[in-house]
Amino acid sequence: MQPRVVSFASINVDEVYSMPRIVRPGETLTSTRRQQNAGGKGANASVAAARAGAPVHVVGKIGSDGLWVRDIIEHAGANVSLVEVLDDTATGRAIIQVDANGENAIFLFPGANHRLTETDAHRAFAQFVRGDWLLLTNETTAVAEAITQAHEIGIQVLWNPAPMHDDFLLTNRVVGLVDVLVVNESELLRLAQQISGCDSSEDYEVLARQVMRELGCRVVVATLGSSGCIGLVRRPTSNAHSIPIVGSSTDISILSGSGDEDNDDVDDIRVISMSCSPIRIDQVIDTTAAGDTWVGYFVAELARAQGESPESIGARAALTPAMVGRAMTIATYASGISVTRMGAVPSIPMREEVEAFTRTKKHE
């Protein structure tokens, strides 16, 4: 049986403004287009996981102005019975500028997303079991409490700690309970700086090793934009079930551990390097949901792999390099499709599109 994904989710109304460039301080520019879409990092990732084929249950809070967003999430295939509607609070909002190159700048109004509590997590997690997945970001309240409760039950935790705060390690000690940590390149650098004070000249693999050493996660993945992504996986035990990687040899490579030979625990890892999906620069329209699409497809593919290998569910060494490598491939191609479309939820592809893209290496 495939593990379920419970998403402790931020749910937003996205107001997207097309701009000739990102507005500078003190400057006023005229937008050429405005769209209102369903969004929120948690909602986006939930929709991506559902469209990838995972059984997804969303835990969240909205105002009455966000009922249409909840309906869109449900229409994507996610269960929204754990989304509460509040009478006294507005739904979260994101104001998004998108420039002519598809790059974005965002500011958030948290709204109902900051009304999630430890009690909400406890009530929701009572419906899930050991081996299911918790997916969460940093856009809601009660993140630490949710991670702690999930770990106690035996629910596997994937955390994308965005937006990341400067005092991340001081305020988020529960990160040591996280199974899979997914960060982008700037978040990886900020984490490594907090850990060791290193500078940006360090290689991404070195930075990821430092993060893994400090935090003890089973898997650390860094998405690197047009440079692809890298994943560090603690080497499985000899009796772990292996699953072949789907993807061409030009897409992905798995390397043996290397580096600090004096630290057997940290060095007993595999490094997975994944190139960017073959999207042309002239196809890039909007990168807003690229990271969330990646995360949602990634957790869905991990759950799918564990469903094919049920003896692995819940085992600390169950996430093999092959499982992670395949999930990285699917997530990268899904994210690539998303940047060719405007909006957050509207840009997230269906699994059939992603599988066709991975086969043909062509997306028009």
Tab-separated table of C-alpha atoms in Angstrom:
chain	number	residue	atom	x	y	z
A	1	MET	CA	0.000	0.000	0.000
A	2	GLN	CA	1.370	3.407	-0.970
A	3	PRO	CA	2.046	5.774	1.936
A	4	ARG	CA	-0.252	8.780	2.137
A	5	VAL	CA	0.967	12.370	2.099
A	6	VAL	CA	-0.411	14.738	4.730
A	7	SER	CA	0.387	18.333	3.804
A	8	PHE	CA	0.507	20.856	6.653
A	9	ALA	CA	-0.157	23.567	4.139
A	10	SER	CA	-0.190	27.281	3.567
A	11	ILE	CA	-3.100	28.240	1.312
A	12	ASN	CA	-3.041	31.609	-0.457
A	13	VAL	CA	-4.772	33.746	-2.991
A	14	ASP	CA	-1.998	34.752	-5.417
A	15	GLU	CA	-2.177	38.157	-7.078
A	16	VAL	CA	0.267	37.981	-9.993
A	17	TYR	CA	1.455	41.145	-11.750
A	18	SER	CA	3.414	41.020	-15.008
A	19	MET	CA	6.119	43.691	-14.887
A	20	PRO	CA	8.826	44.915	-17.274
A	21	ARG	CA	11.207	44.383	-14.333
A	22	ILE	CA	11.023	43.919	-10.562
A	23	VAL	CA	10.183	47.221	-8.881
A	24	ARG	CA	13.094	48.918	-7.114
A	25	PRO	CA	12.779	50.812	-3.785
A	26	GLY	CA	11.121	54.186	-4.339
A	27	GLU	CA	10.066	53.307	-7.885
A	28	THR	CA	6.596	53.073	-9.431
A	29	LEU	CA	5.986	50.911	-12.496
A	30	THR	CA	2.858	49.987	-14.406
A	31	SER	CA	1.902	46.322	-14.648
A	32	THR	CA	0.976	44.976	-18.061
A	33	ARG	CA	-1.213	42.168	-16.726
A	34	ARG	CA	-2.877	40.977	-13.502
A	35	GLN	CA	-4.025	37.485	-12.608
A	36	GLN	CA	-5.571	36.002	-9.474
A	37	ASN	CA	-4.747	32.354	-8.871
A	38	ALA	CA	-4.810	29.700	-6.197
A	39	GLY	CA	-1.431	29.444	-4.478
A	40	GLY	CA	0.584	29.139	-1.288
A	41	LYS	CA	3.686	26.968	-1.084
A	42	GLY	CA	1.821	24.239	0.770
A	43	ALA	CA	-1.165	24.318	-1.580
A	44	ASN	CA	1.091	24.286	-4.641
A	45	ALA	CA	3.088	21.309	-3.392
A	46	SER	CA	-0.127	19.512	-2.404
A	47	VAL	CA	-1.568	19.937	-5.897
A	48	ALA	CA	1.722	18.777	-7.425
A	49	ALA	CA	1.777	15.649	-5.252
A	50	ALA	CA	-1.857	14.900	-6.087
A	51	ARG	CA	-1.288	15.373	-9.816
A	52	ALA	CA	1.722	13.089	-9.491
A	53	GLY	CA	-0.640	10.383	-8.241
A	54	ALA	CA	-0.108	10.433	-4.466
A	55	PRO	CA	-3.016	10.165	-1.988
A	56	VAL	CA	-2.809	13.684	-0.503
A	57	HIS	CA	-4.646	15.071	2.545
A	58	VAL	CA	-4.365	18.821	3.145
A	59	VAL	CA	-4.371	20.364	6.622
A	60	GLY	CA	-4.868	24.124	6.513
A	61	LYS	CA	-6.971	27.168	7.318
A	62	ILE	CA	-8.623	29.737	5.077
A	63	GLY	CA	-11.113	32.561	5.314
A	64	SER	CA	-14.437	32.564	3.519
A	65	ASP	CA	-12.723	34.472	0.704
A	66	GLY	CA	-10.635	31.370	-0.046
A	67	LEU	CA	-13.359	28.788	-0.630
A	68	TRP	CA	-12.645	28.818	-4.363
A	69	VAL	CA	-8.971	28.030	-3.651
A	70	ARG	CA	-9.981	25.030	-1.538
A	71	ASP	CA	-12.211	23.868	-4.389
A	72	ILE	CA	-9.317	24.044	-6.858
A	73	ILE	CA	-7.096	21.998	-4.532
A	74	GLU	CA	-9.852	19.406	-4.189
A	75	HIS	CA	-10.433	19.331	-7.950
A	76	ALA	CA	-6.711	18.529	-8.373
A	77	GLY	CA	-7.301	15.313	-6.445
A	78	ALA	CA	-6.353	16.218	-2.865
A	79	ASN	CA	-8.568	15.522	0.149
A	80	VAL	CA	-9.521	18.866	1.780
A	81	SER	CA	-11.673	17.597	4.653
A	82	LEU	CA	-9.011	18.863	7.096
A	83	VAL	CA	-9.083	22.431	5.691
A	84	GLU	CA	-10.919	24.654	8.192
A	85	VAL	CA	-12.800	27.805	7.171
A	86	LEU	CA	-12.494	30.698	9.663
A	87	ASP	CA	-15.077	33.471	9.946
A	88	ASP	CA	-12.805	36.099	11.487
A	89	THR	CA	-9.659	35.876	9.325
A	90	ALA	CA	-8.885	36.384	5.653
A	91	THR	CA	-7.146	33.783	3.519
A	92	GLY	CA	-3.401	34.296	3.114
A	93	ARG	CA	-2.305	36.341	0.105
A	94	ALA	CA	0.816	36.592	-1.997
A	95	ILE	CA	1.604	39.644	-4.102
A	96	ILE	CA	3.843	38.420	-6.916
A	97	GLN	CA	5.788	40.444	-9.467
A	98	VAL	CA	6.933	38.522	-12.558
A	99	ASP	CA	9.438	40.212	-14.876
A	100	ALA	CA	10.006	39.764	-18.600
A	101	ASN	CA	12.471	36.904	-17.946
A	102	GLY	CA	10.075	34.949	-15.741
A	103	GLU	CA	11.855	35.826	-12.482
A	104	ASN	CA	9.696	36.840	-9.532
A	105	ALA	CA	9.599	38.798	-6.287
A	106	ILE	CA	6.967	37.995	-3.658
A	107	PHE	CA	5.649	39.396	-0.408
A	108	LEU	CA	3.153	37.589	1.784
A	109	PHE	CA	0.186	38.361	3.989
A	110	PRO	CA	-0.091	35.201	6.153
A	111	GLY	CA	-3.759	35.520	7.112
A	112	ALA	CA	-5.326	32.231	8.197
A	113	ASN	CA	-2.046	30.361	7.594
A	114	HIS	CA	-0.836	31.750	10.914
A	115	ARG	CA	-3.785	30.292	12.795
A	116	LEU	CA	-2.608	26.680	12.539
A	117	THR	CA	-1.844	25.207	15.966
A	118	GLU	CA	-0.344	22.201	17.706
A	119	THR	CA	-3.900	21.011	18.351
A	120	ASP	CA	-4.635	21.079	14.622
A	121	ALA	CA	-1.597	18.888	13.998
A	122	HIS	CA	-2.578	16.450	16.741
A	123	ARG	CA	-6.149	16.136	15.447
A	124	ALA	CA	-5.004	15.621	11.864
A	125	PHE	CA	-2.179	13.157	12.525
A	126	ALA	CA	-4.492	10.866	14.502
A	127	GLN	CA	-5.789	9.764	11.082
A	128	PHE	CA	-2.343	8.727	9.775
A	129	VAL	CA	0.076	5.926	10.557
A	130	ARG	CA	3.733	5.056	10.664
A	131	GLY	CA	5.286	5.276	7.215
A	132	ASP	CA	3.003	8.009	5.858
A	133	TRP	CA	4.621	11.291	4.817
A	134	LEU	CA	4.321	14.773	6.314
A	135	LEU	CA	5.005	17.562	3.814
A	136	LEU	CA	5.447	21.081	5.115
A	137	THR	CA	7.098	24.457	4.497
A	138	ASN	CA	7.752	27.522	6.658
A	139	GLU	CA	4.682	29.558	5.645
A	140	THR	CA	2.456	28.442	8.554
A	141	THR	CA	2.576	28.515	12.311
A	142	ALA	CA	3.076	25.335	14.414
A	143	VAL	CA	5.740	23.926	12.072
A	144	ALA	CA	7.983	22.691	14.897
A	145	GLU	CA	5.044	21.136	16.728
A	146	ALA	CA	3.883	19.355	13.570
A	147	ILE	CA	7.354	17.918	12.921
A	148	THR	CA	7.683	16.740	16.524
A	149	GLN	CA	4.302	15.016	16.556
A	150	ALA	CA	4.869	13.367	13.166
A	151	HIS	CA	8.229	12.005	14.307
A	152	GLU	CA	6.704	10.567	17.475
A	153	ILE	CA	4.078	8.701	15.443
A	154	GLY	CA	6.603	7.448	12.894
A	155	ILE	CA	5.374	9.604	10.031
A	156	GLN	CA	8.237	10.399	7.648
A	157	VAL	CA	8.942	14.131	7.384
A	158	LEU	CA	9.875	16.113	4.279
A	159	TRP	CA	10.513	19.750	5.091
A	160	ASN	CA	11.073	22.557	2.616
A	161	PRO	CA	11.980	25.341	5.095
A	162	ALA	CA	11.006	28.294	2.931
A	163	PRO	CA	10.857	31.125	3.598
A	164	MET	CA	13.958	30.650	5.740
A	165	HIS	CA	14.789	32.947	8.638
A	166	ASP	CA	18.274	34.140	9.594
A	167	ASP	CA	18.027	32.416	13.000
A	168	PHE	CA	16.840	29.150	11.426
A	169	LEU	CA	19.014	26.804	13.512
A	170	LEU	CA	18.307	28.639	16.756
A	171	THR	CA	14.535	28.519	16.363
A	172	ASN	CA	14.162	25.209	14.506
A	173	ARG	CA	16.079	22.605	16.495
A	174	VAL	CA	13.441	20.067	15.482
A	175	VAL	CA	15.170	19.913	12.110
A	176	GLY	CA	17.070	16.947	13.533
A	177	LEU	CA	13.778	15.023	13.375
A	178	VAL	CA	13.406	15.621	9.636
A	179	ASP	CA	13.958	12.696	7.260
A	180	VAL	CA	14.255	14.658	4.007
A	181	LEU	CA	15.348	18.306	3.792
A	182	VAL	CA	14.827	20.145	0.490
A	183	VAL	CA	16.360	23.600	0.027
A	184	ASN	CA	17.289	25.849	-2.877
A	185	GLU	CA	20.785	27.195	-3.441
A	186	SER	CA	20.369	30.380	-1.388
A	187	GLU	CA	18.799	28.450	1.496
A	188	LEU	CA	21.620	25.897	1.382
A	189	LEU	CA	24.181	28.690	1.619
A	190	ARG	CA	22.374	30.374	4.505
A	191	LEU	CA	22.160	27.078	6.393
A	192	ALA	CA	25.842	26.340	5.867
A	193	GLN	CA	26.766	29.864	6.970
A	194	GLN	CA	24.803	29.423	10.204
A	195	ILE	CA	26.490	26.068	10.801
A	196	SER	CA	30.111	26.861	10.010
A	197	GLY	CA	30.389	30.443	8.760
A	198	CYS	CA	31.541	29.238	5.323
A	199	ASP	CA	31.414	31.560	2.329
A	200	SER	CA	29.728	31.239	-1.061
A	201	SER	CA	32.929	29.994	-2.735
A	202	GLU	CA	32.347	26.523	-1.322
A	203	ASP	CA	31.128	23.780	-3.660
A	204	TYR	CA	27.432	22.901	-3.292
A	205	GLU	CA	28.282	19.309	-2.430
A	206	VAL	CA	30.586	20.495	0.364
A	207	LEU	CA	27.850	22.752	1.709
A	208	ALA	CA	25.271	19.953	1.586
A	209	ARG	CA	27.664	17.636	3.462
A	210	GLN	CA	28.070	20.253	6.182
A	211	VAL	CA	24.304	20.572	6.503
A	212	MET	CA	23.855	16.788	6.656
A	213	ARG	CA	26.599	16.499	9.287
A	214	GLU	CA	24.931	19.095	11.514
A	215	LEU	CA	21.291	18.147	11.056
A	216	GLY	CA	21.415	14.371	10.663
A	217	CYS	CA	18.761	14.078	7.932
A	218	ARG	CA	18.537	10.880	5.878
A	219	VAL	CA	18.385	12.895	2.654
A	220	VAL	CA	19.440	16.456	1.819
A	221	VAL	CA	18.514	17.834	-1.593
A	222	ALA	CA	19.480	21.217	-3.019
A	223	THR	CA	17.665	22.513	-6.098
A	224	LEU	CA	20.003	24.741	-8.091
A	225	GLY	CA	17.802	26.372	-10.712
A	226	SER	CA	19.235	26.085	-14.204
A	227	SER	CA	22.152	24.054	-12.778
A	228	GLY	CA	19.853	21.154	-11.853
A	229	CYS	CA	19.988	19.669	-8.358
A	230	ILE	CA	22.091	17.507	-6.073
A	231	GLY	CA	20.986	14.999	-3.474
A	232	LEU	CA	22.897	13.428	-0.605
A	233	VAL	CA	21.576	10.090	0.640
A	234	ARG	CA	22.839	8.152	3.613
A	235	ARG	CA	23.980	4.814	2.214
A	236	PRO	CA	21.345	2.116	2.898
A	237	THR	CA	21.938	-1.091	4.769
A	238	SER	CA	22.841	-4.174	2.759
A	239	ASN	CA	19.306	-5.591	2.956
A	240	ALA	CA	17.604	-2.455	1.596
A	241	HIS	CA	15.425	-3.041	-1.455
A	242	SER	CA	16.863	-1.455	-4.604
A	243	ILE	CA	14.738	0.090	-7.360
A	244	PRO	CA	16.204	0.977	-10.777
A	245	ILE	CA	16.435	4.649	-11.664
A	246	VAL	CA	14.174	5.939	-14.431
A	247	GLY	CA	15.996	8.501	-16.552
A	248	SER	CA	18.811	8.608	-19.032
A	249	SER	CA	22.444	8.500	-17.994
A	250	THR	CA	22.839	12.063	-19.247
A	251	ASP	CA	20.222	13.222	-16.733
A	252	ILE	CA	21.556	11.752	-13.531
A	253	SER	CA	24.614	10.246	-11.909
A	254	ILE	CA	25.208	8.565	-8.560
A	255	LEU	CA	28.627	8.927	-6.990
A	256	SER	CA	30.154	7.163	-4.017
A	257	GLY	CA	30.779	9.063	-0.824
A	258	SER	CA	33.887	11.199	-0.641
A	259	GLY	CA	35.279	14.028	1.440
A	260	ASP	CA	35.790	13.864	5.190
A	261	GLU	CA	37.115	10.332	5.647
A	262	ASP	CA	37.411	10.843	9.408
A	263	ASN	CA	33.640	11.000	9.811
A	264	ASP	CA	32.255	7.582	8.888
A	265	ASP	CA	28.654	8.508	9.631
A	266	VAL	CA	28.562	11.532	7.346
A	267	ASP	CA	30.836	10.041	4.705
A	268	ASP	CA	28.725	6.911	4.323
A	269	ILE	CA	26.549	8.643	1.722
A	270	ARG	CA	25.843	8.692	-1.989
A	271	VAL	CA	25.847	11.921	-3.970
A	272	ILE	CA	23.277	12.208	-6.763
A	273	SER	CA	23.715	14.872	-9.418
A	274	MET	CA	20.806	15.764	-11.690
A	275	SER	CA	20.988	18.107	-14.669
A	276	CYS	CA	18.262	20.620	-15.446
A	277	SER	CA	15.359	19.527	-17.635
A	278	PRO	CA	15.727	20.534	-21.307
A	279	ILE	CA	13.565	23.662	-21.280
A	280	ARG	CA	14.777	26.450	-23.584
A	281	ILE	CA	15.287	29.895	-22.092
A	282	ASP	CA	12.696	31.365	-24.465
A	283	GLN	CA	10.093	28.945	-23.004
A	284	VAL	CA	10.444	30.323	-19.452
A	285	ILE	CA	7.419	32.449	-18.536
A	286	ASP	CA	6.986	32.261	-14.754
A	287	THR	CA	9.146	30.498	-12.126
A	288	THR	CA	6.766	31.104	-9.192
A	289	ALA	CA	5.710	27.469	-8.658
A	290	ALA	CA	8.890	25.757	-9.850
A	291	GLY	CA	10.192	24.891	-6.384
A	292	ASP	CA	6.806	23.833	-5.004
A	293	THR	CA	6.130	21.661	-8.046
A	294	TRP	CA	9.523	20.018	-7.540
A	295	VAL	CA	8.827	19.297	-3.869
A	296	GLY	CA	5.329	17.915	-4.468
A	297	TYR	CA	6.401	15.575	-7.252
A	298	PHE	CA	9.461	14.517	-5.250
A	299	VAL	CA	7.539	13.411	-2.152
A	300	ALA	CA	4.897	11.728	-4.318
A	301	GLU	CA	7.556	9.703	-6.128
A	302	LEU	CA	9.222	8.690	-2.851
A	303	ALA	CA	5.848	7.471	-1.589
A	304	ARG	CA	5.242	5.622	-4.861
A	305	ALA	CA	8.650	3.903	-4.622
A	306	GLN	CA	7.993	2.843	-1.044
A	307	GLY	CA	4.597	1.520	-2.101
A	308	GLU	CA	6.405	-0.710	-4.591
A	309	SER	CA	8.741	-1.771	-1.777
A	310	PRO	CA	6.442	-1.967	1.273
A	311	GLU	CA	9.079	-3.589	3.479
A	312	SER	CA	10.944	-0.266	3.340
A	313	ILE	CA	8.191	1.911	4.816
A	314	GLY	CA	9.177	3.471	8.097
A	315	ALA	CA	12.677	1.985	8.132
A	316	ARG	CA	15.394	4.540	8.828
A	317	ALA	CA	17.577	3.211	5.998
A	318	ALA	CA	14.731	2.706	3.527
A	319	LEU	CA	15.376	5.654	1.220
A	320	THR	CA	17.875	4.212	-1.233
A	321	PRO	CA	19.865	6.288	-3.744
A	322	ALA	CA	17.813	4.668	-6.521
A	323	MET	CA	14.542	5.814	-4.941
A	324	VAL	CA	15.848	9.340	-4.443
A	325	GLY	CA	17.403	9.473	-7.906
A	326	ARG	CA	14.185	8.472	-9.620
A	327	ALA	CA	12.205	10.984	-7.561
A	328	MET	CA	14.686	13.744	-8.453
A	329	THR	CA	14.290	12.944	-12.152
A	330	ILE	CA	10.484	13.102	-12.115
A	331	ALA	CA	10.481	16.246	-9.947
A	332	THR	CA	12.971	18.045	-12.176
A	333	TYR	CA	10.981	17.405	-15.335
A	334	ALA	CA	7.708	18.417	-13.640
A	335	SER	CA	9.292	21.643	-12.414
A	336	GLY	CA	10.617	22.302	-15.901
A	337	ILE	CA	7.128	22.171	-17.385
A	338	SER	CA	5.752	24.494	-14.681
A	339	VAL	CA	8.029	27.406	-15.649
A	340	THR	CA	6.568	27.468	-19.166
A	341	ARG	CA	3.171	28.618	-17.821
A	342	MET	CA	1.818	31.573	-15.844
A	343	GLY	CA	0.586	31.230	-12.290
A	344	ALA	CA	1.207	28.810	-9.449
A	345	VAL	CA	-1.429	26.045	-9.335
A	346	PRO	CA	-2.381	26.559	-13.010
A	347	SER	CA	1.206	25.835	-14.063
A	348	ILE	CA	1.559	22.453	-12.312
A	349	PRO	CA	1.513	19.603	-14.868
A	350	MET	CA	-0.299	16.286	-14.808
A	351	ARG	CA	1.780	13.139	-14.401
A	352	GLU	CA	1.104	12.042	-17.986
A	353	GLU	CA	2.762	15.223	-19.274
A	354	VAL	CA	5.768	14.688	-17.052
A	355	GLU	CA	6.249	11.087	-18.075
A	356	ALA	CA	6.023	12.062	-21.758
A	357	PHE	CA	8.603	14.804	-21.211
A	358	THR	CA	11.022	12.427	-19.495
A	359	ARG	CA	10.714	10.030	-22.445
A	360	THR	CA	10.951	12.477	-25.333
A	361	LYS	CA	13.045	15.278	-23.743
A	362	LYS	CA	10.765	17.665	-25.652
A	363	HIS	CA	8.081	20.013	-24.331
A	364	GLU	CA	6.301	22.537	-26.506
